[in-house]
PDB file of C-alpha atoms and ligand atoms in Angstrom:
ATOM      1  CA  MET A 121     -34.287 118.025 -67.115  1.00 91.00           C
ATOM      2  CA  LEU A 122     -33.639 121.463 -68.639  1.00 96.00           C
ATOM      3  CA  TRP A 123     -31.844 124.394 -67.024  1.00 98.00           C
ATOM      4  CA  GLN A 124     -33.035 127.763 -68.260  1.00 98.00           C
ATOM      5  CA  THR A 125     -30.259 130.321 -68.716  1.00 98.00           C
ATOM      6  CA  THR A 126     -30.076 133.628 -70.570  1.00 98.00           C
ATOM      7  CA  ARG A 127     -29.294 132.413 -74.098  1.00 98.00           C
ATOM      8  CA  HIS A 128     -29.240 128.621 -73.753  1.00 98.00           C
ATOM      9  CA  SER A 129     -31.562 126.003 -72.373  1.00 98.00           C
ATOM     10  CA  VAL A 130     -29.110 123.441 -70.976  1.00 98.00           C
ATOM     11  CA  ASP A 131     -30.153 119.804 -71.466  1.00 98.00           C
ATOM     12  CA  LEU A 132     -29.171 117.953 -68.307  1.00 98.00           C
ATOM     13  CA  SER A 133     -30.304 114.510 -69.458  1.00 96.00           C
ATOM     14  CA  ARG A 134     -26.568 113.773 -69.650  1.00 96.00           C
ATOM     15  CA  PRO A 135     -23.887 115.040 -67.251  1.00 97.00           C
ATOM     16  CA  ARG A 136     -22.344 118.391 -68.166  1.00 98.00           C
ATOM     17  CA  VAL A 137     -18.839 119.709 -67.630  1.00 98.00           C
ATOM     18  CA  MET A 138     -18.339 123.276 -66.389  1.00 98.00           C
ATOM     19  CA  GLY A 139     -14.778 124.462 -67.094  1.00 98.00           C
ATOM     20  CA  ILE A 140     -13.145 126.774 -64.559  1.00 97.00           C
ATOM     21  CA  VAL A 141     -11.522 130.020 -65.728  1.00 97.00           C
ATOM     22  CA  ASN A 142      -9.903 131.767 -62.748  1.00 94.00           C
ATOM     23  CA  VAL A 143      -8.827 135.322 -63.549  1.00 94.00           C
ATOM     24  CA  THR A 144      -7.072 135.808 -60.222  1.00 89.00           C
ATOM     25  CA  PRO A 145      -3.529 137.007 -59.431  1.00 82.00           C
ATOM     26  CA  ASP A 146      -2.392 133.427 -58.732  1.00 77.00           C
ATOM     27  CA  SER A 147      -3.496 132.322 -62.218  1.00 75.00           C
ATOM     28  CA  PHE A 148      -2.776 134.516 -65.245  1.00 69.00           C
ATOM     29  CA  PHE A 149      -1.434 137.765 -63.823  1.00 64.00           C
ATOM     30  CA  ASP A 150       2.328 137.215 -63.884  1.00 63.00           C
ATOM     31  CA  GLY A 151       2.813 139.397 -66.955  1.00 66.00           C
ATOM     32  CA  GLY A 152       0.369 142.204 -66.062  1.00 72.00           C
ATOM     33  CA  ARG A 153      -3.287 142.906 -66.839  1.00 76.00           C
ATOM     34  CA  HIS A 154      -3.194 142.912 -70.635  1.00 76.00           C
ATOM     35  CA  LEU A 155      -1.319 139.618 -70.902  1.00 76.00           C
ATOM     36  CA  ALA A 156      -3.523 138.145 -68.189  1.00 89.00           C
ATOM     37  CA  THR A 157      -6.644 138.986 -70.176  1.00 93.00           C
ATOM     38  CA  ASP A 158      -5.192 137.489 -73.346  1.00 93.00           C
ATOM     39  CA  ALA A 159      -4.137 134.318 -71.521  1.00 94.00           C
ATOM     40  CA  ALA A 160      -7.535 133.926 -69.873  1.00 96.00           C
ATOM     41  CA  ARG A 161      -9.312 134.396 -73.222  1.00 97.00           C
ATOM     42  CA  ALA A 162      -7.046 131.736 -74.770  1.00 97.00           C
ATOM     43  CA  HIS A 163      -7.857 129.468 -71.834  1.00 97.00           C
ATOM     44  CA  CYS A 164     -11.592 129.874 -72.580  1.00 98.00           C
ATOM     45  CA  ASP A 165     -10.942 128.871 -76.223  1.00 98.00           C
ATOM     46  CA  ARG A 166      -8.973 125.837 -75.089  1.00 98.00           C
ATOM     47  CA  LEU A 167     -11.609 124.631 -72.622  1.00 98.00           C
ATOM     48  CA  VAL A 168     -14.318 124.884 -75.279  1.00 98.00           C
ATOM     49  CA  GLN A 169     -12.141 122.912 -77.731  1.00 98.00           C
ATOM     50  CA  GLU A 170     -11.679 120.294 -75.028  1.00 98.00           C
ATOM     51  CA  GLY A 171     -15.437 119.869 -74.735  1.00 98.00           C
ATOM     52  CA  ALA A 172     -16.553 122.141 -71.912  1.00 98.00           C
ATOM     53  CA  ASP A 173     -20.342 122.499 -71.905  1.00 98.00           C
ATOM     54  CA  ILE A 174     -20.248 125.650 -69.765  1.00 98.00           C
ATOM     55  CA  LEU A 175     -17.487 128.168 -68.869  1.00 98.00           C
ATOM     56  CA  ASP A 176     -17.345 129.599 -65.334  1.00 98.00           C
ATOM     57  CA  ILE A 177     -15.306 132.809 -65.098  1.00 98.00           C
ATOM     58  CA  GLY A 178     -14.323 134.310 -61.759  1.00 96.00           C
ATOM     59  CA  GLY A 179     -12.000 137.003 -60.408  1.00 95.00           C
ATOM     60  CA  GLU A 180     -12.166 136.412 -56.631  1.00 93.00           C
ATOM     61  CA  SER A 181     -10.114 133.632 -55.077  1.00 90.00           C
ATOM     62  CA  THR A 182     -12.128 131.972 -52.293  1.00 85.00           C
ATOM     63  CA  ARG A 183      -9.130 130.175 -50.818  1.00 78.00           C
ATOM     64  CA  PRO A 184      -8.839 130.984 -47.078  1.00 72.00           C
ATOM     65  CA  GLY A 185      -6.377 133.860 -46.670  1.00 72.00           C
ATOM     66  CA  ALA A 186      -6.686 135.098 -50.279  1.00 79.00           C
ATOM     67  CA  HIS A 187      -6.838 138.879 -50.792  1.00 83.00           C
ATOM     68  CA  ALA A 188     -10.385 140.009 -51.658  1.00 88.00           C
ATOM     69  CA  PRO A 189     -10.342 142.356 -54.683  1.00 92.00           C
ATOM     70  CA  SER A 190     -12.372 145.581 -54.711  1.00 94.00           C
ATOM     71  CA  GLU A 191     -15.620 145.411 -56.688  1.00 95.00           C
ATOM     72  CA  GLN A 192     -14.061 147.499 -59.496  1.00 96.00           C
ATOM     73  CA  GLU A 193     -10.930 145.324 -59.568  1.00 94.00           C
ATOM     74  CA  GLU A 194     -13.074 142.209 -59.891  1.00 96.00           C
ATOM     75  CA  ILE A 195     -15.074 143.766 -62.741  1.00 97.00           C
ATOM     76  CA  ASP A 196     -11.891 144.887 -64.533  1.00 96.00           C
ATOM     77  CA  ARG A 197     -10.461 141.366 -64.311  1.00 95.00           C
ATOM     78  CA  VAL A 198     -13.542 139.418 -65.325  1.00 97.00           C
ATOM     79  CA  LEU A 199     -15.514 141.465 -67.825  1.00 98.00           C
ATOM     80  CA  PRO A 200     -13.067 141.498 -70.792  1.00 97.00           C
ATOM     81  CA  VAL A 201     -12.674 137.730 -70.499  1.00 97.00           C
ATOM     82  CA  LEU A 202     -16.395 137.132 -70.133  1.00 98.00           C
ATOM     83  CA  GLU A 203     -17.187 139.285 -73.187  1.00 98.00           C
ATOM     84  CA  HIS A 204     -14.883 137.063 -75.238  1.00 98.00           C
ATOM     85  CA  ALA A 205     -16.356 133.869 -73.743  1.00 98.00           C
ATOM     86  CA  CYS A 206     -19.834 135.021 -74.773  1.00 98.00           C
ATOM     87  CA  THR A 207     -18.763 134.729 -78.435  1.00 98.00           C
ATOM     88  CA  LEU A 208     -17.911 131.015 -78.091  1.00 98.00           C
ATOM     89  CA  ASN A 209     -21.401 129.495 -78.349  1.00 97.00           C
ATOM     90  CA  VAL A 210     -21.462 127.832 -74.930  1.00 98.00           C
ATOM     91  CA  PRO A 211     -23.297 129.063 -71.830  1.00 98.00           C
ATOM     92  CA  VAL A 212     -21.116 131.447 -69.833  1.00 99.00           C
ATOM     93  CA  SER A 213     -21.304 131.671 -66.059  1.00 98.00           C
ATOM     94  CA  VAL A 214     -19.948 134.493 -63.929  1.00 98.00           C
ATOM     95  CA  ASP A 215     -18.533 133.302 -60.607  1.00 98.00           C
ATOM     96  CA  THR A 216     -19.134 136.246 -58.287  1.00 98.00           C
ATOM     97  CA  SER A 217     -20.929 137.521 -55.190  1.00 97.00           C
ATOM     98  CA  SER A 218     -20.696 141.139 -56.347  1.00 98.00           C
ATOM     99  CA  PRO A 219     -24.033 142.644 -57.438  1.00 98.00           C
ATOM    100  CA  ALA A 220     -22.203 145.188 -59.620  1.00 98.00           C
ATOM    101  CA  LEU A 221     -20.329 142.458 -61.495  1.00 98.00           C
ATOM    102  CA  MET A 222     -23.519 140.389 -61.794  1.00 98.00           C
ATOM    103  CA  ARG A 223     -25.281 143.331 -63.458  1.00 98.00           C
ATOM    104  CA  ALA A 224     -22.317 144.102 -65.740  1.00 98.00           C
ATOM    105  CA  ALA A 225     -21.934 140.439 -66.741  1.00 98.00           C
ATOM    106  CA  LEU A 226     -25.644 140.023 -67.419  1.00 98.00           C
ATOM    107  CA  ALA A 227     -25.625 143.213 -69.516  1.00 98.00           C
ATOM    108  CA  ALA A 228     -22.789 141.577 -71.508  1.00 98.00           C
ATOM    109  CA  ARG A 229     -25.117 138.559 -72.048  1.00 98.00           C
ATOM    110  CA  ALA A 230     -23.716 136.158 -69.471  1.00 98.00           C
ATOM    111  CA  ASP A 231     -26.001 133.145 -69.072  1.00 98.00           C
ATOM    112  CA  ILE A 232     -25.513 132.137 -65.444  1.00 98.00           C
ATOM    113  CA  VAL A 233     -24.652 133.668 -62.068  1.00 98.00           C
ATOM    114  CA  ASN A 234     -22.644 131.253 -59.899  1.00 98.00           C
ATOM    115  CA  ASP A 235     -22.547 132.710 -56.405  1.00 98.00           C
ATOM    116  CA  VAL A 236     -20.707 130.870 -53.620  1.00 97.00           C
ATOM    117  CA  ARG A 237     -22.649 133.096 -51.176  1.00 97.00           C
ATOM    118  CA  ALA A 238     -26.005 132.143 -52.732  1.00 98.00           C
ATOM    119  CA  LEU A 239     -27.032 135.786 -53.401  1.00 98.00           C
ATOM    120  CA  ARG A 240     -26.846 136.781 -49.719  1.00 97.00           C
ATOM    121  CA  ARG A 241     -24.956 140.059 -50.332  1.00 97.00           C
ATOM    122  CA  PRO A 242     -27.211 143.139 -50.361  1.00 98.00           C
ATOM    123  CA  GLY A 243     -28.329 143.795 -53.946  1.00 98.00           C
ATOM    124  CA  ALA A 244     -27.379 140.361 -55.321  1.00 98.00           C
ATOM    125  CA  LEU A 245     -30.854 138.851 -55.254  1.00 98.00           C
ATOM    126  CA  ASP A 246     -32.210 141.960 -56.930  1.00 98.00           C
ATOM    127  CA  ALA A 247     -29.567 141.849 -59.680  1.00 98.00           C
ATOM    128  CA  VAL A 248     -30.682 138.334 -60.604  1.00 98.00           C
ATOM    129  CA  ALA A 249     -34.433 138.757 -60.062  1.00 98.00           C
ATOM    130  CA  SER A 250     -34.580 141.904 -62.186  1.00 97.00           C
ATOM    131  CA  HIS A 251     -32.923 140.094 -65.098  1.00 97.00           C
ATOM    132  CA  GLY A 252     -35.742 137.699 -65.857  1.00 93.00           C
ATOM    133  CA  SER A 253     -34.015 134.695 -67.456  1.00 97.00           C
ATOM    134  CA  CYS A 254     -30.413 134.080 -66.327  1.00 98.00           C
ATOM    135  CA  GLY A 255     -29.559 130.771 -64.690  1.00 98.00           C
ATOM    136  CA  VAL A 256     -28.393 130.755 -61.079  1.00 98.00           C
ATOM    137  CA  CYS A 257     -26.201 128.385 -59.078  1.00 98.00           C
ATOM    138  CA  LEU A 258     -26.953 128.610 -55.352  1.00 98.00           C
ATOM    139  CA  MET A 259     -24.080 127.207 -53.305  1.00 98.00           C
ATOM    140  CA  HIS A 260     -23.881 126.422 -49.611  1.00 98.00           C
ATOM    141  CA  MET A 261     -21.127 128.068 -47.590  1.00 96.00           C
ATOM    142  CA  LEU A 262     -20.942 128.114 -43.787  1.00 94.00           C
ATOM    143  CA  GLY A 263     -21.171 131.844 -43.018  1.00 89.00           C
ATOM    144  CA  ASP A 264     -20.252 134.224 -45.805  1.00 87.00           C
ATOM    145  CA  ASP A 265     -16.527 134.753 -45.300  1.00 86.00           C
ATOM    146  CA  PRO A 266     -14.074 132.335 -46.957  1.00 84.00           C
ATOM    147  CA  ALA A 267     -11.337 133.613 -44.621  1.00 83.00           C
ATOM    148  CA  ALA A 268     -13.280 132.356 -41.580  1.00 84.00           C
ATOM    149  CA  MET A 269     -15.237 129.403 -42.913  1.00 80.00           C
ATOM    150  CA  GLN A 270     -12.647 126.712 -42.107  1.00 83.00           C
ATOM    151  CA  GLN A 271     -12.264 127.730 -38.448  1.00 85.00           C
ATOM    152  CA  ALA A 272     -13.671 124.586 -36.774  1.00 85.00           C
ATOM    153  CA  PRO A 273     -16.802 124.131 -38.908  1.00 90.00           C
ATOM    154  CA  ALA A 274     -19.439 122.161 -36.973  1.00 90.00           C
ATOM    155  CA  TYR A 275     -22.883 120.769 -37.799  1.00 95.00           C
ATOM    156  CA  ASP A 276     -25.258 118.349 -36.053  1.00 96.00           C
ATOM    157  CA  ASP A 277     -25.898 116.832 -39.480  1.00 98.00           C
ATOM    158  CA  VAL A 278     -24.072 118.487 -42.383  1.00 98.00           C
ATOM    159  CA  VAL A 279     -26.293 117.029 -45.110  1.00 98.00           C
ATOM    160  CA  ALA A 280     -29.478 118.143 -43.335  1.00 98.00           C
ATOM    161  CA  ALA A 281     -27.994 121.636 -42.745  1.00 98.00           C
ATOM    162  CA  VAL A 282     -26.938 122.038 -46.383  1.00 98.00           C
ATOM    163  CA  SER A 283     -30.287 120.753 -47.577  1.00 98.00           C
ATOM    164  CA  THR A 284     -32.253 123.155 -45.344  1.00 98.00           C
ATOM    165  CA  PHE A 285     -30.073 126.095 -46.391  1.00 98.00           C
ATOM    166  CA  LEU A 286     -30.478 125.369 -50.119  1.00 98.00           C
ATOM    167  CA  GLN A 287     -34.230 124.909 -49.733  1.00 98.00           C
ATOM    168  CA  GLU A 288     -34.542 128.241 -47.916  1.00 98.00           C
ATOM    169  CA  ARG A 289     -32.486 130.072 -50.548  1.00 98.00           C
ATOM    170  CA  MET A 290     -34.542 128.449 -53.301  1.00 98.00           C
ATOM    171  CA  HIS A 291     -37.778 129.619 -51.663  1.00 98.00           C
ATOM    172  CA  THR A 292     -36.393 133.130 -51.150  1.00 98.00           C
ATOM    173  CA  LEU A 293     -35.518 133.374 -54.835  1.00 98.00           C
ATOM    174  CA  GLN A 294     -38.889 132.049 -55.936  1.00 98.00           C
ATOM    175  CA  HIS A 295     -40.556 134.555 -53.630  1.00 98.00           C
ATOM    176  CA  ALA A 296     -38.546 137.304 -55.368  1.00 98.00           C
ATOM    177  CA  GLY A 297     -39.936 136.138 -58.720  1.00 98.00           C
ATOM    178  CA  VAL A 298     -37.122 133.888 -59.968  1.00 98.00           C
ATOM    179  CA  ASP A 299     -38.580 130.882 -61.771  1.00 98.00           C
ATOM    180  CA  VAL A 300     -37.440 127.586 -60.242  1.00 98.00           C
ATOM    181  CA  GLY A 301     -36.374 126.352 -63.702  1.00 98.00           C
ATOM    182  CA  ARG A 302     -33.503 128.865 -63.527  1.00 98.00           C
ATOM    183  CA  LEU A 303     -31.982 127.343 -60.368  1.00 98.00           C
ATOM    184  CA  VAL A 304     -29.344 124.699 -59.734  1.00 98.00           C
ATOM    185  CA  LEU A 305     -28.044 123.788 -56.284  1.00 98.00           C
ATOM    186  CA  ASP A 306     -24.535 123.070 -55.016  1.00 98.00           C
ATOM    187  CA  PRO A 307     -23.407 121.613 -51.651  1.00 98.00           C
ATOM    188  CA  GLY A 308     -20.231 123.739 -51.666  1.00 98.00           C
ATOM    189  CA  ILE A 309     -17.568 121.093 -51.168  1.00 98.00           C
ATOM    190  CA  GLY A 310     -14.802 122.591 -48.985  1.00 96.00           C
ATOM    191  CA  PHE A 311     -16.721 125.747 -48.056  1.00 96.00           C
ATOM    192  CA  GLY A 312     -16.883 125.574 -44.245  1.00 95.00           C
ATOM    193  CA  LYS A 313     -16.643 121.786 -44.056  1.00 96.00           C
ATOM    194  CA  THR A 314     -14.203 119.270 -42.621  1.00 96.00           C
ATOM    195  CA  GLN A 315     -12.981 116.300 -44.666  1.00 97.00           C
ATOM    196  CA  GLU A 316     -15.627 114.156 -42.992  1.00 97.00           C
ATOM    197  CA  HIS A 317     -18.380 116.677 -43.842  1.00 98.00           C
ATOM    198  CA  ASN A 318     -17.340 116.650 -47.504  1.00 98.00           C
ATOM    199  CA  TRP A 319     -17.374 112.857 -47.698  1.00 98.00           C
ATOM    200  CA  GLN A 320     -20.776 112.777 -45.978  1.00 98.00           C
ATOM    201  CA  LEU A 321     -22.053 115.129 -48.684  1.00 98.00           C
ATOM    202  CA  MET A 322     -20.759 112.740 -51.348  1.00 98.00           C
ATOM    203  CA  GLN A 323     -22.077 109.591 -49.671  1.00 98.00           C
ATOM    204  CA  ARG A 324     -25.520 111.080 -49.006  1.00 98.00           C
ATOM    205  CA  GLN A 325     -25.743 113.173 -52.185  1.00 98.00           C
ATOM    206  CA  SER A 326     -29.093 111.505 -53.011  1.00 98.00           C
ATOM    207  CA  GLU A 327     -30.678 113.591 -50.217  1.00 98.00           C
ATOM    208  CA  LEU A 328     -29.736 116.758 -52.117  1.00 98.00           C
ATOM    209  CA  ILE A 329     -30.946 115.337 -55.432  1.00 98.00           C
ATOM    210  CA  ARG A 330     -34.330 114.892 -53.736  1.00 98.00           C
ATOM    211  CA  LEU A 331     -34.664 118.691 -53.475  1.00 98.00           C
ATOM    212  CA  GLY A 332     -35.817 118.424 -57.084  1.00 98.00           C
ATOM    213  CA  ARG A 333     -33.342 120.758 -58.782  1.00 98.00           C
ATOM    214  CA  PRO A 334     -30.208 119.869 -60.771  1.00 98.00           C
ATOM    215  CA  LEU A 335     -27.087 119.451 -58.656  1.00 98.00           C
ATOM    216  CA  LEU A 336     -23.735 121.047 -59.523  1.00 99.00           C
ATOM    217  CA  VAL A 337     -20.674 119.843 -57.617  1.00 98.00           C
ATOM    218  CA  GLY A 338     -17.066 120.967 -57.474  1.00 98.00           C
ATOM    219  CA  TRP A 339     -14.468 118.475 -56.217  1.00 98.00           C
ATOM    220  CA  SER A 340     -11.742 119.397 -58.696  1.00 97.00           C
ATOM    221  CA  ARG A 341      -8.273 119.465 -57.058  1.00 96.00           C
ATOM    222  CA  LYS A 342      -9.769 120.288 -53.638  1.00 96.00           C
ATOM    223  CA  SER A 343      -7.887 119.617 -50.412  1.00 96.00           C
ATOM    224  CA  THR A 344     -10.264 116.858 -49.309  1.00 97.00           C
ATOM    225  CA  LEU A 345      -8.895 114.816 -52.212  1.00 98.00           C
ATOM    226  CA  GLY A 346      -5.323 115.895 -51.445  1.00 97.00           C
ATOM    227  CA  LEU A 347      -5.612 114.787 -47.814  1.00 98.00           C
ATOM    228  CA  LEU A 348      -7.005 111.406 -48.829  1.00 98.00           C
ATOM    229  CA  ILE A 349      -4.227 110.592 -51.290  1.00 98.00           C
ATOM    230  CA  GLY A 350      -1.401 112.751 -49.901  1.00 98.00           C
ATOM    231  CA  ARG A 351      -0.870 114.860 -53.025  1.00 97.00           C
ATOM    232  CA  GLU A 352      -0.522 118.568 -53.890  1.00 96.00           C
ATOM    233  CA  ALA A 353      -3.183 120.314 -56.020  1.00 94.00           C
ATOM    234  CA  SER A 354      -1.161 119.869 -59.227  1.00 94.00           C
ATOM    235  CA  GLU A 355      -1.083 116.074 -58.704  1.00 97.00           C
ATOM    236  CA  ARG A 356      -4.778 115.518 -58.062  1.00 97.00           C
ATOM    237  CA  LEU A 357      -6.005 114.835 -61.596  1.00 98.00           C
ATOM    238  CA  ALA A 358      -6.860 111.147 -61.142  1.00 98.00           C
ATOM    239  CA  ALA A 359      -8.550 111.819 -57.800  1.00 98.00           C
ATOM    240  CA  SER A 360     -10.537 114.705 -59.314  1.00 98.00           C
ATOM    241  CA  ILE A 361     -11.755 112.503 -62.170  1.00 98.00           C
ATOM    242  CA  ALA A 362     -12.740 109.747 -59.753  1.00 98.00           C
ATOM    243  CA  ALA A 363     -14.647 112.238 -57.592  1.00 98.00           C
ATOM    244  CA  ALA A 364     -16.446 113.689 -60.629  1.00 98.00           C
ATOM    245  CA  LEU A 365     -17.503 110.216 -61.788  1.00 98.00           C
ATOM    246  CA  ALA A 366     -18.611 109.204 -58.297  1.00 98.00           C
ATOM    247  CA  ALA A 367     -20.680 112.380 -57.986  1.00 98.00           C
ATOM    248  CA  VAL A 368     -22.291 111.825 -61.390  1.00 97.00           C
ATOM    249  CA  GLN A 369     -23.016 108.193 -60.527  1.00 96.00           C
ATOM    250  CA  ARG A 370     -24.797 109.509 -57.439  1.00 97.00           C
ATOM    251  CA  GLY A 371     -26.932 111.815 -59.574  1.00 97.00           C
ATOM    252  CA  ALA A 372     -24.982 115.078 -60.017  1.00 98.00           C
ATOM    253  CA  HIS A 373     -25.894 116.878 -63.250  1.00 98.00           C
ATOM    254  CA  ILE A 374     -22.936 119.258 -63.633  1.00 98.00           C
ATOM    255  CA  VAL A 375     -19.312 118.908 -62.525  1.00 98.00           C
ATOM    256  CA  ARG A 376     -17.189 122.042 -62.136  1.00 98.00           C
ATOM    257  CA  VAL A 377     -13.622 121.134 -63.120  1.00 97.00           C
ATOM    258  CA  HIS A 378     -10.174 122.479 -64.001  1.00 97.00           C
ATOM    259  CA  ASP A 379      -9.254 119.506 -66.227  1.00 97.00           C
ATOM    260  CA  VAL A 380     -11.914 119.571 -68.919  1.00 98.00           C
ATOM    261  CA  ALA A 381     -10.393 117.217 -71.530  1.00 98.00           C
ATOM    262  CA  ALA A 382      -9.687 114.440 -69.040  1.00 98.00           C
ATOM    263  CA  THR A 383     -13.116 114.768 -67.415  1.00 98.00           C
ATOM    264  CA  VAL A 384     -14.930 114.759 -70.771  1.00 98.00           C
ATOM    265  CA  ASP A 385     -13.027 111.614 -71.833  1.00 98.00           C
ATOM    266  CA  ALA A 386     -13.689 109.847 -68.545  1.00 98.00           C
ATOM    267  CA  LEU A 387     -17.409 110.666 -68.706  1.00 98.00           C
ATOM    268  CA  ALA A 388     -17.627 109.452 -72.326  1.00 97.00           C
ATOM    269  CA  VAL A 389     -16.146 106.051 -71.444  1.00 96.00           C
ATOM    270  CA  TRP A 390     -18.208 105.781 -68.335  1.00 94.00           C
ATOM    271  CA  ARG A 391     -21.460 106.643 -70.125  1.00 94.00           C
ATOM    272  CA  ARG A 392     -20.661 104.120 -72.855  1.00 95.00           C
ATOM    273  CA  SER A 393     -20.202 101.460 -70.175  1.00 94.00           C
ATOM    274  CA  GLY A 394     -23.858 101.938 -69.324  1.00 90.00           C
ATOM    275  CA  LEU A 395     -23.324 103.118 -65.763  1.00 73.00           C
ATOM    276  CA  VAL A 396     -24.810 106.595 -66.252  1.00 63.00           C
ATOM    277  CA  ALA A 397     -28.333 107.375 -67.401  1.00 53.00           C
TER     278      ALA A 397
HETATM  279  C1  9MG B 462     -16.180 129.345 -57.231  1.00 96.22           C
HETATM  280  N1  9MG B 462     -16.211 127.974 -56.719  1.00 96.22           N
HETATM  281  C2  9MG B 462     -15.186 127.310 -56.125  1.00 96.22           C
HETATM  282  N2  9MG B 462     -15.592 126.084 -55.764  1.00 96.22           N
HETATM  283  C3  9MG B 462     -16.887 125.972 -56.153  1.00 96.22           C
HETATM  284  C4  9MG B 462     -17.853 124.947 -56.067  1.00 96.22           C
HETATM  285  O1  9MG B 462     -17.579 123.791 -55.479  1.00 96.22           O
HETATM  286  N3  9MG B 462     -19.072 125.181 -56.592  1.00 96.22           N
HETATM  287  C5  9MG B 462     -19.382 126.376 -57.173  1.00 96.22           C
HETATM  288  N4  9MG B 462     -20.625 126.538 -57.655  1.00 96.22           N
HETATM  289  N5  9MG B 462     -18.506 127.382 -57.267  1.00 96.22           N
HETATM  290  C6  9MG B 462     -17.289 127.177 -56.777  1.00 96.22           C
END
């Protein structure tokens, strides 16, 4: 299966690793904006050296309680890093819900828009549809506010709800003229879901694969893993690798991870063992 993006057609016949570059105050900003930009650019270089197939660059923390930056602040954080990433010969994704940042990133030749709100903000669908060839990751989130999404999330059947939501968003985009070959889907692990909901989404991932589009999943260092093993985010490497492999075994095409080198190595061994297609 191929995923059409702005400059690259991504071959998904083997699992791909999307490396996370967070340009948020809790990541690189300790020494001020200039140093933060330099550090984030160096992080992009490092992830590519480690074997990342795709870079995903974002400036809004979606952790519950995190301060939401203004649109201009988000652009100022992300764009200088993204412009550098676009020189590195891998597809570059912009992780944003802001239509203004989507347009600026696409003008700078970004390949993919990764929107945790699945283009539901006014103007977002238009920013992508008017581009003509960028890839899009449509993710499920309960509601559209990360600050509120973990307040007693409830579903009759979480997998059915996520599946229906993704199908509806996919149809809306196609209706707006976005070719289906540009779309990948994402269940949004941890976005308005309890631990049990997240594990249901893993165990019944095949139902999402049946929607017919590539699946991207992000389990890396998330609290569902931490609660299972009783470890802080910085100590969740082994659990993150295991979750990535389990998701790929169940048909996921792209894993979004912090720890690129370890994930690439684990996938190489696992593929060689004959377990993965
Ligand atoms: C930005 N972001 C944080 N977690 C994510 C996930 O699981 N998937 C996608 N697509 N983006 C995410």
